[in-house]
Amino acid sequence: MANAQVSTKTQWAIDPAHTEVTFKVKHLVITTVTGTFSKFEGEVYADQSDFSDAEISFRIDVNSISTNNADRDGHLKSDDFFAADKYPQLVFSNGKLTRSASGDYKLNGDLTIRDITRNLTLDVDYNGTVKDPWGNSKAGFEISGNINRKDFNLTWNAVTESGGLLVGEDVKLMLSVQLAKA
């Protein structure tokens, strides 16, 4: 019988009280709508203190979406977009954080929206690790990138009187993440 390999990686959890998950998308081609998700969870495992070998998974509750407009939020949860009843979570899995020789970080993994999974690479700023006033280790990151919503079959749109589209295709993702050492 082979010996089971025990992971020695340090586990970190996303601190939901100090983390923001935000997106931006063009509306009528002339303005930008900002939205947030308020319920999410995730884990990070890393051997290196600079997180250069981190493994990451992250799940977002679709029903926690807010664009500060209840009608729009309801539409986003409908089958036209996220189909929250059928697909209640957005999932980022198989995430690997790497650091280049120049010190830049990239997060590569698989993003699943609805029933479609696409590989995604995001830019990451590692802001450091500190101990809070209660002696808990915390690490901070700013994460950004773009997706095309059509890649995930989020294709609903309407044409305006001038021939433009109501909702842009490119979605900017911005996460401010604080981790707590488990």
C-alpha atoms as a PDB file:
ATOM      1  CA  MET A   1       0.000   0.000   0.000  1.00  0.00           C
ATOM      2  CA  ALA A   2       1.485   3.336  -1.075  1.00  0.00           C
ATOM      3  CA  ASN A   3       1.872   6.121   1.440  1.00  0.00           C
ATOM      4  CA  ALA A   4      -0.579   8.952   0.936  1.00  0.00           C
ATOM      5  CA  GLN A   5       1.138  12.257   0.218  1.00  0.00           C
ATOM      6  CA  VAL A   6       0.168  14.865   2.783  1.00  0.00           C
ATOM      7  CA  SER A   7       0.084  18.466   1.589  1.00  0.00           C
ATOM      8  CA  THR A   8       2.271  20.824   3.573  1.00  0.00           C
ATOM      9  CA  LYS A   9       0.890  23.901   1.858  1.00  0.00           C
ATOM     10  CA  THR A  10      -0.464  26.654   4.060  1.00  0.00           C
ATOM     11  CA  GLN A  11      -4.207  27.143   3.737  1.00  0.00           C
ATOM     12  CA  TRP A  12      -5.746  30.603   3.489  1.00  0.00           C
ATOM     13  CA  ALA A  13      -9.437  31.535   3.268  1.00  0.00           C
ATOM     14  CA  ILE A  14     -11.046  34.550   1.647  1.00  0.00           C
ATOM     15  CA  ASP A  15     -12.149  37.074   4.261  1.00  0.00           C
ATOM     16  CA  PRO A  16     -15.600  38.123   2.993  1.00  0.00           C
ATOM     17  CA  ALA A  17     -15.738  41.187   5.268  1.00  0.00           C
ATOM     18  CA  HIS A  18     -12.641  42.624   3.563  1.00  0.00           C
ATOM     19  CA  THR A  19     -13.081  41.412  -0.009  1.00  0.00           C
ATOM     20  CA  GLU A  20     -14.940  43.006  -2.918  1.00  0.00           C
ATOM     21  CA  VAL A  21     -15.966  41.351  -6.180  1.00  0.00           C
ATOM     22  CA  THR A  22     -16.870  43.961  -8.802  1.00  0.00           C
ATOM     23  CA  PHE A  23     -17.568  44.057 -12.534  1.00  0.00           C
ATOM     24  CA  LYS A  24     -18.166  46.829 -15.076  1.00  0.00           C
ATOM     25  CA  VAL A  25     -19.907  46.678 -18.448  1.00  0.00           C
ATOM     26  CA  LYS A  26     -20.869  49.342 -20.980  1.00  0.00           C
ATOM     27  CA  HIS A  27     -24.531  50.381 -21.174  1.00  0.00           C
ATOM     28  CA  LEU A  28     -25.813  52.038 -24.363  1.00  0.00           C
ATOM     29  CA  VAL A  29     -22.123  52.334 -25.353  1.00  0.00           C
ATOM     30  CA  ILE A  30     -21.968  55.696 -23.522  1.00  0.00           C
ATOM     31  CA  THR A  31     -21.931  54.815 -19.815  1.00  0.00           C
ATOM     32  CA  THR A  32     -20.690  52.060 -17.558  1.00  0.00           C
ATOM     33  CA  VAL A  33     -22.765  50.002 -15.141  1.00  0.00           C
ATOM     34  CA  THR A  34     -20.965  48.678 -12.077  1.00  0.00           C
ATOM     35  CA  GLY A  35     -22.093  45.564 -10.282  1.00  0.00           C
ATOM     36  CA  THR A  36     -20.973  43.587  -7.264  1.00  0.00           C
ATOM     37  CA  PHE A  37     -21.414  40.154  -5.774  1.00  0.00           C
ATOM     38  CA  SER A  38     -21.729  40.074  -1.986  1.00  0.00           C
ATOM     39  CA  LYS A  39     -21.604  36.322  -1.290  1.00  0.00           C
ATOM     40  CA  PHE A  40     -18.570  34.259  -2.207  1.00  0.00           C
ATOM     41  CA  GLU A  41     -16.025  31.872  -0.748  1.00  0.00           C
ATOM     42  CA  GLY A  42     -12.665  30.550  -1.702  1.00  0.00           C
ATOM     43  CA  GLU A  43      -9.494  28.835  -0.638  1.00  0.00           C
ATOM     44  CA  VAL A  44      -5.838  29.408  -1.356  1.00  0.00           C
ATOM     45  CA  TYR A  45      -3.008  26.945  -0.686  1.00  0.00           C
ATOM     46  CA  ALA A  46       0.615  28.075  -0.912  1.00  0.00           C
ATOM     47  CA  ASP A  47       4.077  26.893   0.140  1.00  0.00           C
ATOM     48  CA  GLN A  48       5.849  30.132  -0.716  1.00  0.00           C
ATOM     49  CA  SER A  49       5.410  33.192   1.523  1.00  0.00           C
ATOM     50  CA  ASP A  50       5.067  35.389  -1.592  1.00  0.00           C
ATOM     51  CA  PHE A  51       2.230  33.161  -2.914  1.00  0.00           C
ATOM     52  CA  SER A  52       4.171  32.513  -6.129  1.00  0.00           C
ATOM     53  CA  ASP A  53       3.014  28.880  -6.086  1.00  0.00           C
ATOM     54  CA  ALA A  54      -0.543  29.419  -4.838  1.00  0.00           C
ATOM     55  CA  GLU A  55      -3.412  27.144  -5.844  1.00  0.00           C
ATOM     56  CA  ILE A  56      -6.782  28.899  -5.814  1.00  0.00           C
ATOM     57  CA  SER A  57     -10.482  28.089  -6.005  1.00  0.00           C
ATOM     58  CA  PHE A  58     -13.321  30.586  -5.723  1.00  0.00           C
ATOM     59  CA  ARG A  59     -17.119  30.414  -5.857  1.00  0.00           C
ATOM     60  CA  ILE A  60     -19.592  33.289  -6.239  1.00  0.00           C
ATOM     61  CA  ASP A  61     -23.307  33.141  -5.388  1.00  0.00           C
ATOM     62  CA  VAL A  62     -25.085  34.505  -8.488  1.00  0.00           C
ATOM     63  CA  ASN A  63     -28.108  35.523  -6.418  1.00  0.00           C
ATOM     64  CA  SER A  64     -25.929  38.002  -4.497  1.00  0.00           C
ATOM     65  CA  ILE A  65     -25.532  40.219  -7.581  1.00  0.00           C
ATOM     66  CA  SER A  66     -26.292  43.921  -7.174  1.00  0.00           C
ATOM     67  CA  THR A  67     -26.181  46.716  -9.751  1.00  0.00           C
ATOM     68  CA  ASN A  68     -28.240  49.051  -7.542  1.00  0.00           C
ATOM     69  CA  ASN A  69     -31.302  48.377  -9.690  1.00  0.00           C
ATOM     70  CA  ALA A  70     -33.664  45.565  -8.624  1.00  0.00           C
ATOM     71  CA  ASP A  71     -35.214  45.143 -12.094  1.00  0.00           C
ATOM     72  CA  ARG A  72     -31.803  44.845 -13.757  1.00  0.00           C
ATOM     73  CA  ASP A  73     -30.576  42.460 -11.036  1.00  0.00           C
ATOM     74  CA  GLY A  74     -33.636  40.276 -11.625  1.00  0.00           C
ATOM     75  CA  HIS A  75     -32.957  40.281 -15.360  1.00  0.00           C
ATOM     76  CA  LEU A  76     -29.308  39.311 -14.787  1.00  0.00           C
ATOM     77  CA  LYS A  77     -30.454  36.342 -12.647  1.00  0.00           C
ATOM     78  CA  SER A  78     -32.902  35.213 -15.366  1.00  0.00           C
ATOM     79  CA  ASP A  79     -32.311  32.754 -18.213  1.00  0.00           C
ATOM     80  CA  ASP A  80     -31.323  35.703 -20.449  1.00  0.00           C
ATOM     81  CA  PHE A  81     -28.059  35.941 -18.484  1.00  0.00           C
ATOM     82  CA  PHE A  82     -26.880  33.837 -15.511  1.00  0.00           C
ATOM     83  CA  ALA A  83     -29.898  31.488 -15.149  1.00  0.00           C
ATOM     84  CA  ALA A  84     -29.369  31.565 -11.374  1.00  0.00           C
ATOM     85  CA  ASP A  85     -32.057  28.953 -10.677  1.00  0.00           C
ATOM     86  CA  LYS A  86     -30.188  26.400 -12.789  1.00  0.00           C
ATOM     87  CA  TYR A  87     -26.599  27.667 -12.289  1.00  0.00           C
ATOM     88  CA  PRO A  88     -26.440  29.287  -8.829  1.00  0.00           C
ATOM     89  CA  GLN A  89     -22.665  29.751  -8.773  1.00  0.00           C
ATOM     90  CA  LEU A  90     -19.870  31.219 -10.838  1.00  0.00           C
ATOM     91  CA  VAL A  91     -16.827  28.997 -10.246  1.00  0.00           C
ATOM     92  CA  PHE A  92     -13.125  29.693 -10.653  1.00  0.00           C
ATOM     93  CA  SER A  93     -11.157  26.441 -10.332  1.00  0.00           C
ATOM     94  CA  ASN A  94      -7.688  25.016 -10.985  1.00  0.00           C
ATOM     95  CA  GLY A  95      -6.261  28.463 -10.284  1.00  0.00           C
ATOM     96  CA  LYS A  96      -2.476  28.804 -10.277  1.00  0.00           C
ATOM     97  CA  LEU A  97      -0.760  32.020  -9.249  1.00  0.00           C
ATOM     98  CA  THR A  98       2.679  32.549 -10.746  1.00  0.00           C
ATOM     99  CA  ARG A  99       5.280  35.276 -10.435  1.00  0.00           C
ATOM    100  CA  SER A 100       7.479  36.280 -13.356  1.00  0.00           C
ATOM    101  CA  ALA A 101      11.155  37.230 -13.083  1.00  0.00           C
ATOM    102  CA  SER A 102      10.089  40.891 -13.245  1.00  0.00           C
ATOM    103  CA  GLY A 103       7.835  40.387 -10.201  1.00  0.00           C
ATOM    104  CA  ASP A 104       4.505  40.520 -12.035  1.00  0.00           C
ATOM    105  CA  TYR A 105       1.834  38.048 -10.923  1.00  0.00           C
ATOM    106  CA  LYS A 106      -0.648  36.210 -13.143  1.00  0.00           C
ATOM    107  CA  LEU A 107      -3.544  34.034 -12.042  1.00  0.00           C
ATOM    108  CA  ASN A 108      -4.533  31.363 -14.546  1.00  0.00           C
ATOM    109  CA  GLY A 109      -7.492  29.040 -14.080  1.00  0.00           C
ATOM    110  CA  ASP A 110     -10.861  27.900 -15.331  1.00  0.00           C
ATOM    111  CA  LEU A 111     -13.930  30.134 -15.037  1.00  0.00           C
ATOM    112  CA  THR A 112     -17.326  28.468 -15.280  1.00  0.00           C
ATOM    113  CA  ILE A 113     -20.409  30.574 -15.917  1.00  0.00           C
ATOM    114  CA  ARG A 114     -23.634  28.694 -16.527  1.00  0.00           C
ATOM    115  CA  ASP A 115     -22.452  25.412 -18.083  1.00  0.00           C
ATOM    116  CA  ILE A 116     -19.490  26.829 -19.996  1.00  0.00           C
ATOM    117  CA  THR A 117     -15.898  26.702 -18.764  1.00  0.00           C
ATOM    118  CA  ARG A 118     -13.159  28.853 -20.281  1.00  0.00           C
ATOM    119  CA  ASN A 119      -9.533  29.336 -19.341  1.00  0.00           C
ATOM    120  CA  LEU A 120      -8.864  32.774 -17.915  1.00  0.00           C
ATOM    121  CA  THR A 121      -5.707  34.704 -17.030  1.00  0.00           C
ATOM    122  CA  LEU A 122      -5.956  37.646 -14.644  1.00  0.00           C
ATOM    123  CA  ASP A 123      -3.441  40.297 -13.558  1.00  0.00           C
ATOM    124  CA  VAL A 124      -2.622  40.278  -9.849  1.00  0.00           C
ATOM    125  CA  ASP A 125      -0.981  42.802  -7.550  1.00  0.00           C
ATOM    126  CA  TYR A 126       0.222  41.176  -4.330  1.00  0.00           C
ATOM    127  CA  ASN A 127       0.088  43.903  -1.677  1.00  0.00           C
ATOM    128  CA  GLY A 128       1.845  41.981   1.083  1.00  0.00           C
ATOM    129  CA  THR A 129       1.177  39.982   4.208  1.00  0.00           C
ATOM    130  CA  VAL A 130       0.752  41.462   7.685  1.00  0.00           C
ATOM    131  CA  LYS A 131      -0.476  40.526  11.150  1.00  0.00           C
ATOM    132  CA  ASP A 132      -3.650  42.281  12.227  1.00  0.00           C
ATOM    133  CA  PRO A 133      -3.995  43.725  15.773  1.00  0.00           C
ATOM    134  CA  TRP A 134      -5.239  40.321  17.013  1.00  0.00           C
ATOM    135  CA  GLY A 135      -2.238  38.399  15.681  1.00  0.00           C
ATOM    136  CA  ASN A 136      -3.941  36.917  12.608  1.00  0.00           C
ATOM    137  CA  SER A 137      -1.968  36.702   9.355  1.00  0.00           C
ATOM    138  CA  LYS A 138      -3.650  38.533   6.463  1.00  0.00           C
ATOM    139  CA  ALA A 139      -2.597  38.870   2.814  1.00  0.00           C
ATOM    140  CA  GLY A 140      -3.951  41.354   0.269  1.00  0.00           C
ATOM    141  CA  PHE A 141      -4.370  41.225  -3.504  1.00  0.00           C
ATOM    142  CA  GLU A 142      -5.862  43.347  -6.280  1.00  0.00           C
ATOM    143  CA  ILE A 143      -6.997  41.206  -9.217  1.00  0.00           C
ATOM    144  CA  SER A 144      -8.202  42.436 -12.602  1.00  0.00           C
ATOM    145  CA  GLY A 145      -8.998  41.197 -16.064  1.00  0.00           C
ATOM    146  CA  ASN A 146     -11.585  41.072 -18.816  1.00  0.00           C
ATOM    147  CA  ILE A 147     -13.952  38.510 -20.236  1.00  0.00           C
ATOM    148  CA  ASN A 148     -16.253  38.573 -23.223  1.00  0.00           C
ATOM    149  CA  ARG A 149     -19.685  37.639 -21.888  1.00  0.00           C
ATOM    150  CA  LYS A 150     -20.597  35.969 -25.212  1.00  0.00           C
ATOM    151  CA  ASP A 151     -17.860  33.377 -24.537  1.00  0.00           C
ATOM    152  CA  PHE A 152     -20.133  32.144 -21.712  1.00  0.00           C
ATOM    153  CA  ASN A 153     -23.344  32.230 -23.747  1.00  0.00           C
ATOM    154  CA  LEU A 154     -24.513  35.444 -22.058  1.00  0.00           C
ATOM    155  CA  THR A 155     -25.746  36.742 -25.384  1.00  0.00           C
ATOM    156  CA  TRP A 156     -28.954  38.655 -24.616  1.00  0.00           C
ATOM    157  CA  ASN A 157     -28.952  42.170 -26.011  1.00  0.00           C
ATOM    158  CA  ALA A 158     -31.167  44.796 -27.566  1.00  0.00           C
ATOM    159  CA  VAL A 159     -30.470  47.237 -30.370  1.00  0.00           C
ATOM    160  CA  THR A 160     -30.962  50.925 -29.680  1.00  0.00           C
ATOM    161  CA  GLU A 161     -32.652  53.391 -32.008  1.00  0.00           C
ATOM    162  CA  SER A 162     -29.223  54.481 -33.292  1.00  0.00           C
ATOM    163  CA  GLY A 163     -28.202  50.883 -33.997  1.00  0.00           C
ATOM    164  CA  GLY A 164     -25.940  50.477 -30.973  1.00  0.00           C
ATOM    165  CA  LEU A 165     -26.181  47.676 -28.453  1.00  0.00           C
ATOM    166  CA  LEU A 166     -27.790  48.073 -25.051  1.00  0.00           C
ATOM    167  CA  VAL A 167     -25.188  45.947 -23.213  1.00  0.00           C
ATOM    168  CA  GLY A 168     -21.495  45.765 -24.052  1.00  0.00           C
ATOM    169  CA  GLU A 169     -19.782  42.434 -24.657  1.00  0.00           C
ATOM    170  CA  ASP A 170     -16.582  43.103 -22.700  1.00  0.00           C
ATOM    171  CA  VAL A 171     -16.832  42.831 -18.934  1.00  0.00           C
ATOM    172  CA  LYS A 172     -14.119  44.197 -16.656  1.00  0.00           C
ATOM    173  CA  LEU A 173     -13.485  42.155 -13.526  1.00  0.00           C
ATOM    174  CA  MET A 174     -11.992  43.739 -10.409  1.00  0.00           C
ATOM    175  CA  LEU A 175     -11.439  41.961  -7.126  1.00  0.00           C
ATOM    176  CA  SER A 176      -9.907  43.312  -3.959  1.00  0.00           C
ATOM    177  CA  VAL A 177      -9.156  40.214  -1.893  1.00  0.00           C
ATOM    178  CA  GLN A 178      -8.012  39.792   1.670  1.00  0.00           C
ATOM    179  CA  LEU A 179      -6.980  36.331   2.783  1.00  0.00           C
ATOM    180  CA  ALA A 180      -6.873  35.063   6.358  1.00  0.00           C
ATOM    181  CA  LYS A 181      -4.462  32.286   7.270  1.00  0.00           C
ATOM    182  CA  ALA A 182      -6.464  29.246   8.291  1.00  0.00           C
END
